[in-house]
JSON list of C-alpha atoms in Angstrom, two decimals:
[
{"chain": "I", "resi": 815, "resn": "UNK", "atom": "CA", "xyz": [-5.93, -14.24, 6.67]},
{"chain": "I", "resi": 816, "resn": "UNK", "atom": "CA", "xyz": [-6.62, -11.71, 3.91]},
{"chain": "I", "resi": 817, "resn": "UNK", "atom": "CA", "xyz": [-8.95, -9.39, 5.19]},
{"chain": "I", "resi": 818, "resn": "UNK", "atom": "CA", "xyz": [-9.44, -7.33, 2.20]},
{"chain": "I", "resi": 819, "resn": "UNK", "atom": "CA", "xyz": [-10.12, -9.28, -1.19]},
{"chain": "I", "resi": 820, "resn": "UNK", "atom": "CA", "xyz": [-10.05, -8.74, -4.71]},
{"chain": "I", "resi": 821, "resn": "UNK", "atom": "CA", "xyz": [-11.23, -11.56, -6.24]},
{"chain": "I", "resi": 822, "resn": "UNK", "atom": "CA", "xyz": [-10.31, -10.25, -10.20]},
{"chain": "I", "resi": 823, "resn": "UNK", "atom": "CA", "xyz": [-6.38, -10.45, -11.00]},
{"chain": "I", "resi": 824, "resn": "UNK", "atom": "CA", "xyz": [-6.72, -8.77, -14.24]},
{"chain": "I", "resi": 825, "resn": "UNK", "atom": "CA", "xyz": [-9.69, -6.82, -16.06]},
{"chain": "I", "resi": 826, "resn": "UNK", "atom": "CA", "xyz": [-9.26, -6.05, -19.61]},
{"chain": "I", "resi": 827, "resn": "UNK", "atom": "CA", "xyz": [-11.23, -2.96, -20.90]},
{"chain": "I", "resi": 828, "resn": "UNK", "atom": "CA", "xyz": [-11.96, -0.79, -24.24]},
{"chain": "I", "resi": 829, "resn": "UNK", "atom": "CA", "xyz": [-11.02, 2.44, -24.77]},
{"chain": "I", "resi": 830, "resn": "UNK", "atom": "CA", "xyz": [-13.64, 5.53, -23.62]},
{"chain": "I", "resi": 831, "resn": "UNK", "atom": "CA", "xyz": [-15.71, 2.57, -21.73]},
{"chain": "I", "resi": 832, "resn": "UNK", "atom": "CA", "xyz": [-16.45, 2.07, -18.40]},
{"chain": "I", "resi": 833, "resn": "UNK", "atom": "CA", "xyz": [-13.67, 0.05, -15.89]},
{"chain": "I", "resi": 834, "resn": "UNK", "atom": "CA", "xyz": [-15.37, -1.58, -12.48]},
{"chain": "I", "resi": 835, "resn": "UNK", "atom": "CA", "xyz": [-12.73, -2.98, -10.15]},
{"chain": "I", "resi": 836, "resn": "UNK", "atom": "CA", "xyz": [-14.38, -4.86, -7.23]},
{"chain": "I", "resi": 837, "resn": "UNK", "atom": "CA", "xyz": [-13.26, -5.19, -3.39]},
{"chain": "I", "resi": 838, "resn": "UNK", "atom": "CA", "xyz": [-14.75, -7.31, -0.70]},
{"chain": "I", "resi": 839, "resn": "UNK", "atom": "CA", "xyz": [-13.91, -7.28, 3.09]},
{"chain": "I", "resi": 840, "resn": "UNK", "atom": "CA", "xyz": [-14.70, -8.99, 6.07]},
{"chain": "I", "resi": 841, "resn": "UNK", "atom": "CA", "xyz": [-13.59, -7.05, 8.98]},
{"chain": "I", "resi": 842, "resn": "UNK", "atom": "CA", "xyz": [-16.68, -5.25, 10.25]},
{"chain": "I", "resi": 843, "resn": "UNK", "atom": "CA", "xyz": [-14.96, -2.71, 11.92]},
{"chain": "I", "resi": 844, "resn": "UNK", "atom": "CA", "xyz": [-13.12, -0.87, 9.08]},
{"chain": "I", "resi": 845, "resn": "UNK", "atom": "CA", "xyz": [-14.23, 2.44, 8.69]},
{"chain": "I", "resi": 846, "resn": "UNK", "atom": "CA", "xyz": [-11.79, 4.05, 5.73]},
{"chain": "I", "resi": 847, "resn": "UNK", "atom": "CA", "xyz": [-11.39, 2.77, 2.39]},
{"chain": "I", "resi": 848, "resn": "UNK", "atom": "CA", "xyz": [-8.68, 3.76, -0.10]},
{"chain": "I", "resi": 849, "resn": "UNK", "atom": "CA", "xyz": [-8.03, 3.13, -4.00]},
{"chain": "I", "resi": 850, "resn": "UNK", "atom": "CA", "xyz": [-4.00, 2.80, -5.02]},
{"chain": "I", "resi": 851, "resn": "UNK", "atom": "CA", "xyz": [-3.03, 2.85, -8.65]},
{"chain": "I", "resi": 852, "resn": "UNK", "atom": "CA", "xyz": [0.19, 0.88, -9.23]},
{"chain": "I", "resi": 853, "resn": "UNK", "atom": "CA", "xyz": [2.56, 1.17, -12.18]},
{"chain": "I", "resi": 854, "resn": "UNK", "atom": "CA", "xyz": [5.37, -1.52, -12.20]},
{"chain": "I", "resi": 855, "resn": "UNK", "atom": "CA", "xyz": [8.74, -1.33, -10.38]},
{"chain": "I", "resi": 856, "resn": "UNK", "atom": "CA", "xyz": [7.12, 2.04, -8.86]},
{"chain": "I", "resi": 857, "resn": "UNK", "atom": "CA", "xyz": [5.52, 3.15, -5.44]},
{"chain": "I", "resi": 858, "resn": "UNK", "atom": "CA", "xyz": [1.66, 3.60, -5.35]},
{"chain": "I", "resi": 859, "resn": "UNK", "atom": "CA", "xyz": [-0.46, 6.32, -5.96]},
{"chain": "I", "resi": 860, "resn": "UNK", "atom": "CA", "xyz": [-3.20, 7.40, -3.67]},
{"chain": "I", "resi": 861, "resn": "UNK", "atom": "CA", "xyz": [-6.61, 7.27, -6.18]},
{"chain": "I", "resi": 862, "resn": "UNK", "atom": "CA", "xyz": [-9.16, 8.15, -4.17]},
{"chain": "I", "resi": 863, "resn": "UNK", "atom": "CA", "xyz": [-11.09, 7.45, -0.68]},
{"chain": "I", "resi": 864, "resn": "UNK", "atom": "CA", "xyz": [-14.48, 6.73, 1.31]},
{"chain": "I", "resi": 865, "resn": "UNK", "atom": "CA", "xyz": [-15.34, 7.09, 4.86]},
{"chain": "I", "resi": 866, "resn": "UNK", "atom": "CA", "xyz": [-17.97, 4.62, 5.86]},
{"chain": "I", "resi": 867, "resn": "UNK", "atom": "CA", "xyz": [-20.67, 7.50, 6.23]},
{"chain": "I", "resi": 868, "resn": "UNK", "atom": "CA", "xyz": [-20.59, 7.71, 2.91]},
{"chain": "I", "resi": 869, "resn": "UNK", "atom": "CA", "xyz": [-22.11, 5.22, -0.10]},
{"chain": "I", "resi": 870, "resn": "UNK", "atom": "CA", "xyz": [-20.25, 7.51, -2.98]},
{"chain": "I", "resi": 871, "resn": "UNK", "atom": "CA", "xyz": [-17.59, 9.38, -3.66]},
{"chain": "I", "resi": 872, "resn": "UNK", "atom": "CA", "xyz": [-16.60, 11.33, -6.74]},
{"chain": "I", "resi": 873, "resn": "UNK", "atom": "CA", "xyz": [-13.41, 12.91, -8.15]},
{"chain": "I", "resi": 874, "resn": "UNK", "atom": "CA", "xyz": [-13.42, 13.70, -11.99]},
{"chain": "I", "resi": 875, "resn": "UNK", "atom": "CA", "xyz": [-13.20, 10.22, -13.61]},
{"chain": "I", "resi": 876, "resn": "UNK", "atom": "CA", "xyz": [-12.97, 8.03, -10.63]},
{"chain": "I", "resi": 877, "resn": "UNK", "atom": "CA", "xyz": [-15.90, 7.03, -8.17]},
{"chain": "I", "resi": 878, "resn": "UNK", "atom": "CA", "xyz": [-15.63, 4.58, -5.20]},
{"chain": "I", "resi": 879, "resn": "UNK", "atom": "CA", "xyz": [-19.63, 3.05, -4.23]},
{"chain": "I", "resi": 880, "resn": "UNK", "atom": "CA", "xyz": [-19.59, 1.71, -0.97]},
{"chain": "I", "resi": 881, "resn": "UNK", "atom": "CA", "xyz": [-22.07, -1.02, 0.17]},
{"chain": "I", "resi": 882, "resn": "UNK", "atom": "CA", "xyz": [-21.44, -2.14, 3.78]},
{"chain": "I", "resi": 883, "resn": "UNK", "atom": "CA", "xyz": [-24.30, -4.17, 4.40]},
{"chain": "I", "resi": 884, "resn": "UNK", "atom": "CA", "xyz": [-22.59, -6.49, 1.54]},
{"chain": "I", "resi": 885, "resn": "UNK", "atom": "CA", "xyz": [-18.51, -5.19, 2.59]},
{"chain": "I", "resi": 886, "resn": "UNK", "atom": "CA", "xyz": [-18.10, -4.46, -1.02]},
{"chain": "I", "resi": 887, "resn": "UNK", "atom": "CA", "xyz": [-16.89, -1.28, -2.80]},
{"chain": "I", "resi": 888, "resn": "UNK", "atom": "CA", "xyz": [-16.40, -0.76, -6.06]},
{"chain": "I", "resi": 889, "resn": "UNK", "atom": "CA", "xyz": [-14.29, 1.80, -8.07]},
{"chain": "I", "resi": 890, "resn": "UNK", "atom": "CA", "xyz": [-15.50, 2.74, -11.53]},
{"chain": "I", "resi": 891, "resn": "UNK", "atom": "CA", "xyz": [-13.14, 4.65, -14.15]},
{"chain": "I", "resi": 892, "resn": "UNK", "atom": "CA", "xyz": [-15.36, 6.44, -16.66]},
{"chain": "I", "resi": 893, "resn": "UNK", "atom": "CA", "xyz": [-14.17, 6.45, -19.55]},
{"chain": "I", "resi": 894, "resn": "UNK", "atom": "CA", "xyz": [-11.35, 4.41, -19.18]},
{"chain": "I", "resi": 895, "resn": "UNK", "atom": "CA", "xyz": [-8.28, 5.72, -20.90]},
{"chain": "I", "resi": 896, "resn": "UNK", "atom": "CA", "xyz": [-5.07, 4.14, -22.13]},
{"chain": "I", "resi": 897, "resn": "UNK", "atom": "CA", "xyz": [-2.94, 5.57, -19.44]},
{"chain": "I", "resi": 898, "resn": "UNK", "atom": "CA", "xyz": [-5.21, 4.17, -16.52]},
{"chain": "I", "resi": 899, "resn": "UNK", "atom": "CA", "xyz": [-3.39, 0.56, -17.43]},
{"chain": "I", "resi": 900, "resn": "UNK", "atom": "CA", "xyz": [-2.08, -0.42, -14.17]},
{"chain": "I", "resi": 901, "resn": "UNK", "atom": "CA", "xyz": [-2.32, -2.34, -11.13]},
{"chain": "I", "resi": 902, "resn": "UNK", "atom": "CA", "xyz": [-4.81, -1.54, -8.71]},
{"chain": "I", "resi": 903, "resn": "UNK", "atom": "CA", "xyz": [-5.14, -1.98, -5.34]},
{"chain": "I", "resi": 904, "resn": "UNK", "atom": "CA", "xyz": [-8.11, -1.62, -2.28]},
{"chain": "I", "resi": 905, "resn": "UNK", "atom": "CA", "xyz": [-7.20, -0.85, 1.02]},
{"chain": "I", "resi": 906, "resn": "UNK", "atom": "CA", "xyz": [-8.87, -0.69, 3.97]},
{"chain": "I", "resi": 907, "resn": "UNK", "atom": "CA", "xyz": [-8.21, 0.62, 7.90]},
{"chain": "I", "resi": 908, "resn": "UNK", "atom": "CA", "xyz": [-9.93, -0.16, 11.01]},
{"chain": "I", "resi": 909, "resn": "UNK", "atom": "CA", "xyz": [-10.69, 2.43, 13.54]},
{"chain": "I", "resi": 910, "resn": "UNK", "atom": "CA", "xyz": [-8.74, 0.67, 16.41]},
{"chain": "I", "resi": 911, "resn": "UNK", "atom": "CA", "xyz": [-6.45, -0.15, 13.61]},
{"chain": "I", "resi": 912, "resn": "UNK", "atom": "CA", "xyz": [-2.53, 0.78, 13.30]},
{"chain": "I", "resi": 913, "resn": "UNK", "atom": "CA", "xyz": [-2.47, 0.67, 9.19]},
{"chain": "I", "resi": 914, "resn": "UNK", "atom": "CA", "xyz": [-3.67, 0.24, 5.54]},
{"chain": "I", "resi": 915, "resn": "UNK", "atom": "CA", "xyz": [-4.79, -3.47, 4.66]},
{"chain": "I", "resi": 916, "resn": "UNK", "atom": "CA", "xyz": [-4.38, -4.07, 1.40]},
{"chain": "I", "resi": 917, "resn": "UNK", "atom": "CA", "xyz": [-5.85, -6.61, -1.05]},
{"chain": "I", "resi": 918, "resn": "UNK", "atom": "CA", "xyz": [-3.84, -8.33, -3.96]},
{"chain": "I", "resi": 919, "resn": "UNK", "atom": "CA", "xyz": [-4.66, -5.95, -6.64]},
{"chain": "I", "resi": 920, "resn": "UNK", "atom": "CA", "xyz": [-5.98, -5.97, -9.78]},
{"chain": "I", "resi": 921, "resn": "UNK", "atom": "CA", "xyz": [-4.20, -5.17, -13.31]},
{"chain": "I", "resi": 922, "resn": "UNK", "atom": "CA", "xyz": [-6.31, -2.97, -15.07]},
{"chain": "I", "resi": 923, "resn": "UNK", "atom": "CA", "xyz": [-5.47, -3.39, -19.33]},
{"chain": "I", "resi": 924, "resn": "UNK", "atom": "CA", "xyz": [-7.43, -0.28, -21.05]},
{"chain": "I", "resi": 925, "resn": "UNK", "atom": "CA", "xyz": [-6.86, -1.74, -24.88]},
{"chain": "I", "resi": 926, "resn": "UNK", "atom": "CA", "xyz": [-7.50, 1.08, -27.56]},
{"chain": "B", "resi": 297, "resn": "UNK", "atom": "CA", "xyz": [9.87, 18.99, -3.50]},
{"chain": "B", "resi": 298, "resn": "UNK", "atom": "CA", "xyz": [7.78, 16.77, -0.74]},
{"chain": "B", "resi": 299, "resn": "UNK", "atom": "CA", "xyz": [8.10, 13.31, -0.73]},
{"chain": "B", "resi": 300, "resn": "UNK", "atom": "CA", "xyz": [9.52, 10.12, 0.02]},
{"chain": "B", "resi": 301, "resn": "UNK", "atom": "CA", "xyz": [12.86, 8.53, -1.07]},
{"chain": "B", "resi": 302, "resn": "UNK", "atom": "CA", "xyz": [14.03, 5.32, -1.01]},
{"chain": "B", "resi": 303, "resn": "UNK", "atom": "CA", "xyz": [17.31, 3.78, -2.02]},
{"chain": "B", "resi": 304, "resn": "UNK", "atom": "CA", "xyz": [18.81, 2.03, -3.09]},
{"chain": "B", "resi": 305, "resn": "UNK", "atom": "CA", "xyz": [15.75, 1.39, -6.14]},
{"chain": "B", "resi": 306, "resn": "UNK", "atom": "CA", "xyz": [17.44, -2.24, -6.95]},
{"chain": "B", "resi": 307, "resn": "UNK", "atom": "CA", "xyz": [19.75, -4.30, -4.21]},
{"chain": "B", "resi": 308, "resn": "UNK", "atom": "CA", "xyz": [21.55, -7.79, -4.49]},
{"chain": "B", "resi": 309, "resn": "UNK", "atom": "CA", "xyz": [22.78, -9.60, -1.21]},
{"chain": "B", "resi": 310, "resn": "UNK", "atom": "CA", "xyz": [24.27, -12.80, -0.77]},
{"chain": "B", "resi": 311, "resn": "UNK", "atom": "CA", "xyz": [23.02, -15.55, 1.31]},
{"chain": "B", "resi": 312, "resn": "UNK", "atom": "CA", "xyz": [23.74, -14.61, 4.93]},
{"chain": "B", "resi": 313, "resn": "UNK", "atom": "CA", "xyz": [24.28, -11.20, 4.90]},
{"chain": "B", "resi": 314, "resn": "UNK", "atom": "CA", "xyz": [22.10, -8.04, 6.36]},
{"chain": "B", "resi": 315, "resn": "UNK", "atom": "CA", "xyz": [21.37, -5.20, 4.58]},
{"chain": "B", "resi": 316, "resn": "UNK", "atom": "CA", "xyz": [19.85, -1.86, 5.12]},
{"chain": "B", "resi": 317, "resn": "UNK", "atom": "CA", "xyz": [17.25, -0.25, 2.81]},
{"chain": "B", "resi": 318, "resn": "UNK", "atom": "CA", "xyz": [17.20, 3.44, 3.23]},
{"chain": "B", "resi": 319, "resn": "UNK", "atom": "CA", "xyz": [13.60, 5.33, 3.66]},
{"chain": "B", "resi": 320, "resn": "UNK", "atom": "CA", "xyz": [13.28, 9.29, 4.39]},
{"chain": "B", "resi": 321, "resn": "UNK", "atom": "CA", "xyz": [10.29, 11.44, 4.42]},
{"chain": "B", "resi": 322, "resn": "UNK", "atom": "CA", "xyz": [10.36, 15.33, 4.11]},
{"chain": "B", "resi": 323, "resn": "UNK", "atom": "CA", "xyz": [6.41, 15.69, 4.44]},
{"chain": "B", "resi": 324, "resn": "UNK", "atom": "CA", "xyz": [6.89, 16.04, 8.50]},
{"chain": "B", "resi": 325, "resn": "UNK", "atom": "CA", "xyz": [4.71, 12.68, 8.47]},
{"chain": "B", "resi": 326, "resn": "UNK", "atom": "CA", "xyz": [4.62, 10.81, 12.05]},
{"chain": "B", "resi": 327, "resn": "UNK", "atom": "CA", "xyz": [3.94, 7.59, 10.87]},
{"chain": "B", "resi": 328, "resn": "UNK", "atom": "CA", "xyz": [6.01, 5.47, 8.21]},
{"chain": "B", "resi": 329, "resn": "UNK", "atom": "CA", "xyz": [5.49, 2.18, 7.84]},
{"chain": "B", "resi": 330, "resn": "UNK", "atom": "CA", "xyz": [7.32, -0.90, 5.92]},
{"chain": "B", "resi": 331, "resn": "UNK", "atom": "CA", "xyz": [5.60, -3.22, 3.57]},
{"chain": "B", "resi": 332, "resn": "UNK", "atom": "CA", "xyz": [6.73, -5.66, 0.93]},
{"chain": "B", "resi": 333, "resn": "UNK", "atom": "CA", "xyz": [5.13, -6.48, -2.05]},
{"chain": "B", "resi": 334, "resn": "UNK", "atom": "CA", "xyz": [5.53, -10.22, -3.12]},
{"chain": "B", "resi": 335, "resn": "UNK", "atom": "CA", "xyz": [4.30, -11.31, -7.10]},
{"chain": "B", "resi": 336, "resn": "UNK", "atom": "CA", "xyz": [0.42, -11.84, -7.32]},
{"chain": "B", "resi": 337, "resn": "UNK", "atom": "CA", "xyz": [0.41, -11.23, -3.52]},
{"chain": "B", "resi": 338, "resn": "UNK", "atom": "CA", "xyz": [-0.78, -7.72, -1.53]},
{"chain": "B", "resi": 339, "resn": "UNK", "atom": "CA", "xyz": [1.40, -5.42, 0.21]},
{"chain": "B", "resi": 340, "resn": "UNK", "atom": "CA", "xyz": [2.19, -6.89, 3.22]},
{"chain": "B", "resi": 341, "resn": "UNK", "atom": "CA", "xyz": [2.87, -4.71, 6.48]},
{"chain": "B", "resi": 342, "resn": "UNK", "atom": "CA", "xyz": [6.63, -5.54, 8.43]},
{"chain": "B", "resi": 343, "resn": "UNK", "atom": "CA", "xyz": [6.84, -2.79, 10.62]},
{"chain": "B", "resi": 344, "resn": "UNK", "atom": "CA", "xyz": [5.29, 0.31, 11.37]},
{"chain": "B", "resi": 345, "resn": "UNK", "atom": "CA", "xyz": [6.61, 3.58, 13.95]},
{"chain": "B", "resi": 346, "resn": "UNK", "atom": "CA", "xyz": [3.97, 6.09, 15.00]},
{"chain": "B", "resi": 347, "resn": "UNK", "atom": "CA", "xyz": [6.52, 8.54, 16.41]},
{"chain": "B", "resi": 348, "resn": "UNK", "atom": "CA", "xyz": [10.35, 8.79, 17.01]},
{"chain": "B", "resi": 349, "resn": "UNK", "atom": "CA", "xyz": [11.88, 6.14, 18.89]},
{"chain": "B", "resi": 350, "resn": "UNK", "atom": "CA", "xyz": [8.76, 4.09, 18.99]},
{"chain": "B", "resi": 351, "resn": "UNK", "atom": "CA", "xyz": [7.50, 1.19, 16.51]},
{"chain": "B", "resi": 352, "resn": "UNK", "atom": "CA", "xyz": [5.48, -2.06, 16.38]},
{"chain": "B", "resi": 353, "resn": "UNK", "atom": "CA", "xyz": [6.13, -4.85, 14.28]},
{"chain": "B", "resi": 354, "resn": "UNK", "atom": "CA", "xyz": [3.57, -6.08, 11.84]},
{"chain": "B", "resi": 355, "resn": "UNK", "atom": "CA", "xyz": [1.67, -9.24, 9.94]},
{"chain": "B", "resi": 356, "resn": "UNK", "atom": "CA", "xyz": [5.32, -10.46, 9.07]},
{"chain": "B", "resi": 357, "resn": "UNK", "atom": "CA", "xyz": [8.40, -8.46, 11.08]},
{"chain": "B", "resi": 358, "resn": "UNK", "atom": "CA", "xyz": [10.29, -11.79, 11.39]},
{"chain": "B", "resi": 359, "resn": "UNK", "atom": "CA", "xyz": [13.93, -11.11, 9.55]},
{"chain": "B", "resi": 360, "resn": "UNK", "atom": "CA", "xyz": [13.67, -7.86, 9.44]},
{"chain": "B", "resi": 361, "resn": "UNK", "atom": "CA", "xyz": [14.54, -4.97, 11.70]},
{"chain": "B", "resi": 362, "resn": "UNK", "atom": "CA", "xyz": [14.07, -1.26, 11.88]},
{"chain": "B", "resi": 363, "resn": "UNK", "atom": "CA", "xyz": [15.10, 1.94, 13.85]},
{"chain": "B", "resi": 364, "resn": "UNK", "atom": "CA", "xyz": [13.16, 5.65, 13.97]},
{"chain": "B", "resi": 365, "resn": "UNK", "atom": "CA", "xyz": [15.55, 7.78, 15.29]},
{"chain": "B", "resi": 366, "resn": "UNK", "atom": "CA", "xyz": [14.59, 10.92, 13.56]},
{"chain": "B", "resi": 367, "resn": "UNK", "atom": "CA", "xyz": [11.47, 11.93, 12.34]},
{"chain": "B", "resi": 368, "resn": "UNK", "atom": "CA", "xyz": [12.37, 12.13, 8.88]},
{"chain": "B", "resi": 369, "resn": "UNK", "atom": "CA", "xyz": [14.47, 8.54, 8.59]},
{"chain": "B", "resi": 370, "resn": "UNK", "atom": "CA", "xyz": [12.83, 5.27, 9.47]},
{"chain": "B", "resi": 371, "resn": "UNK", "atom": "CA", "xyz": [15.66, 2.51, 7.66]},
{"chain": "B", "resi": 372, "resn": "UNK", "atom": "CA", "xyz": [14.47, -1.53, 7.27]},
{"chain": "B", "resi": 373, "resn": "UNK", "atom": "CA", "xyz": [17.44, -4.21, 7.52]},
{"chain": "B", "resi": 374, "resn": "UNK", "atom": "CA", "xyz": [16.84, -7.37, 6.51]},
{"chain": "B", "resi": 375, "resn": "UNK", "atom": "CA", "xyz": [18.66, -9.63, 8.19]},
{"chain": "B", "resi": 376, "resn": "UNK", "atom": "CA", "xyz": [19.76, -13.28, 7.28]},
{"chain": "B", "resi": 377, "resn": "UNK", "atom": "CA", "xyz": [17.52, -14.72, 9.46]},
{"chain": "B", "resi": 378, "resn": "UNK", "atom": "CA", "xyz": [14.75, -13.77, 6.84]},
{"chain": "B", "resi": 379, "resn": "UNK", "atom": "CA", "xyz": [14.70, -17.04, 4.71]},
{"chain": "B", "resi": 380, "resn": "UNK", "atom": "CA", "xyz": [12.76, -15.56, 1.83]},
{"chain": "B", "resi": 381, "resn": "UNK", "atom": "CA", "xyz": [13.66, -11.96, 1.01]},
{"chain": "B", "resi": 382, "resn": "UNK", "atom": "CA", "xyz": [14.07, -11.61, -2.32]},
{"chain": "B", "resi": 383, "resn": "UNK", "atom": "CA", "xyz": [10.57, -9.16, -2.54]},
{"chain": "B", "resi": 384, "resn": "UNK", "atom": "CA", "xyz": [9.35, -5.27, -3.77]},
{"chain": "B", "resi": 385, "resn": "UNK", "atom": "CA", "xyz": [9.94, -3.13, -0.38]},
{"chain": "B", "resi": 386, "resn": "UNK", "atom": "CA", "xyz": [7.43, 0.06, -0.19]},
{"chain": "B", "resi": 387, "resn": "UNK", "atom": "CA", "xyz": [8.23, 2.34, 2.78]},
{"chain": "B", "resi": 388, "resn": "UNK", "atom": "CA", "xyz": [5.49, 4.76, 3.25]},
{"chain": "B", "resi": 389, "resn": "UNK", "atom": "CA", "xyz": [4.39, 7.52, 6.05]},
{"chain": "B", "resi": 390, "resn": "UNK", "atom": "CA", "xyz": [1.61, 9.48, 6.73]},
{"chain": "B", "resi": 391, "resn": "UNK", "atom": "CA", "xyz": [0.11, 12.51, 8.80]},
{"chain": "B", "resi": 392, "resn": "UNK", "atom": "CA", "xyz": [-1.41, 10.24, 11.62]},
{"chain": "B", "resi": 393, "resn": "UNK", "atom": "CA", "xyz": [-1.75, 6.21, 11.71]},
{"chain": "B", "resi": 394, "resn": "UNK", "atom": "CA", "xyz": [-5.16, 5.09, 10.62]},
{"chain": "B", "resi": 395, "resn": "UNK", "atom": "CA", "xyz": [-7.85, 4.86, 12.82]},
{"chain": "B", "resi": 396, "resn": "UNK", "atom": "CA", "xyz": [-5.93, 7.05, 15.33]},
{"chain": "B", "resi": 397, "resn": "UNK", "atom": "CA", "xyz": [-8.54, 9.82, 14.92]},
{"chain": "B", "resi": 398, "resn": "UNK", "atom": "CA", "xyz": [-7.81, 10.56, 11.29]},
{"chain": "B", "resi": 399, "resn": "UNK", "atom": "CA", "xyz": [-8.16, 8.77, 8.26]},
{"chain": "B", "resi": 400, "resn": "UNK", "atom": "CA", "xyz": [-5.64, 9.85, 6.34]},
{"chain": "B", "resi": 401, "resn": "UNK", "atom": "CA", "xyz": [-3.62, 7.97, 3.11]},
{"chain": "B", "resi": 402, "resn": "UNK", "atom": "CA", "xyz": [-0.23, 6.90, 3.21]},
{"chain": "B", "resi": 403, "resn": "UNK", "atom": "CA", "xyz": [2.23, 8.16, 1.02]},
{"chain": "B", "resi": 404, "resn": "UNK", "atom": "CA", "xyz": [4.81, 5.92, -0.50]},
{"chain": "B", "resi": 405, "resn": "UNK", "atom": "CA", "xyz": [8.63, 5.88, -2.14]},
{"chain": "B", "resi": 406, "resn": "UNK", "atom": "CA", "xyz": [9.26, 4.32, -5.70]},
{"chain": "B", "resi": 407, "resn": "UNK", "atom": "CA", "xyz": [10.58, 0.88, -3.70]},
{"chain": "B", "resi": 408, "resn": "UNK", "atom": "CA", "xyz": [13.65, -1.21, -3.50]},
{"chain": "B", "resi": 409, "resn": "UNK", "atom": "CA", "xyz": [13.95, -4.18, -5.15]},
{"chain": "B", "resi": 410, "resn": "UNK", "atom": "CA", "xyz": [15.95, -6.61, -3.47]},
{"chain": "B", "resi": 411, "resn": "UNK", "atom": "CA", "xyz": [17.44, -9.69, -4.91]},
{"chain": "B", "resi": 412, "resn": "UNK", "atom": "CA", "xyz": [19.67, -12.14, -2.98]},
{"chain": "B", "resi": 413, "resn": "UNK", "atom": "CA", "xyz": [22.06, -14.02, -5.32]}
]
């Protein structure tokens, strides 16, 4: 039962515009959301994070928006660059929990 | 330099035999974890160890099996009885286990690709 979902496999975007990868999730009591970035045949990256006492966070390029009344966050890459091709992937983590969920990731194509 | 190493990075076994996929942390992390990584599919947790000598198994532990006998080493064999294992392995640790009174990310190796032949 996938708890976290990402409904997109694959988002294709232009150069220098603006990349919105979308997460839903249906277990009420996570509290900690992550963003992986995924490069094939590799380990992933840590992106970037939100507690759920936050609706925002920021770090240079990337932000994660948090909704929880809808379980959706979203992670926006602006502006997208060439080198942000990759898979990526939402995770989530519950409180009582013991570790990350993870949804099936999306593969990000940033065309020039 | 801090981090987490896996090996072998690629692995072939033949039908019926176990093999042992090597994790080891230098980042004094508590918790590592196992989870493999299937095409189109999420990373899936197998097992998980919060301190030395202690784990849990996860969403899909059957087939596999693990020891944490140092804090540094936590190694995944996959046994025969695991009837699909060709798969992407990720071993990863991290400073607490999530939820446990700190949210903190988990850190992972560069994987193992293992292929039964």
């Amino acid at each position: 039962d996938q708890q976290v979902k990402q409904n997109s496999p694959s988002l294709s975007v232009q150069e220098g515009r603006i990349s919105i990868l979308n997460c839903d999730y249906t277990n009420s009591m996570f509290d900690y959301f992550l963003w992986y970035k995924k490069y094939p045949a590799e380990g992933p990256t840590f992106l970037i994070s939100i507690s759920s006492i936050k609706d925002k966070n920021e770090d240079g390029r990337f932000t994660v928006f948090l909704n929880k009344s809808a379980k959706h966050l979203s992670l926006h890459i602006v502006p997208s660059q060439p080198g942000d091709s990759a898979v990526y992937f939402c995770a989530a983590s519950a409180i009582s929990g013991y570790a990350l969920n993870f949804g099936k990731g999306t593969s990000l194509l940033v065309t020039p | 330099d801090g981090g987490i190493t896996q090996s072998p990075k690629y692995l072939f076994r033949k039908e019926g035999q176990n093999v042992t996929l090597s994790c080891e942390q230098n980042l004094n992390h508590d918790a590592m974890y196992w989870y493999r990584q299937d095409p189109g599919q999420g990373l899936r947790l197998i097992y998980y160890s919060q301190i030395v000598n202690d784990f849990q198994k996860g969403d899909i532990a059957e087939g596999y099996s693990v020891s944490r006998e140092k804090k540094e080493s936590f190694p995944l064999t996959v046994t025969s009885a695991q009837k699909n294992p060709t798969a992407f392995y990720l071993c990863a640790s991290s400073i607490d286990v999530p939820g446990q009174g700190g949210s903190t990310e988990a850190f992972f190796g560069q994987g193992t690709r293992l292929t039964v032949v």
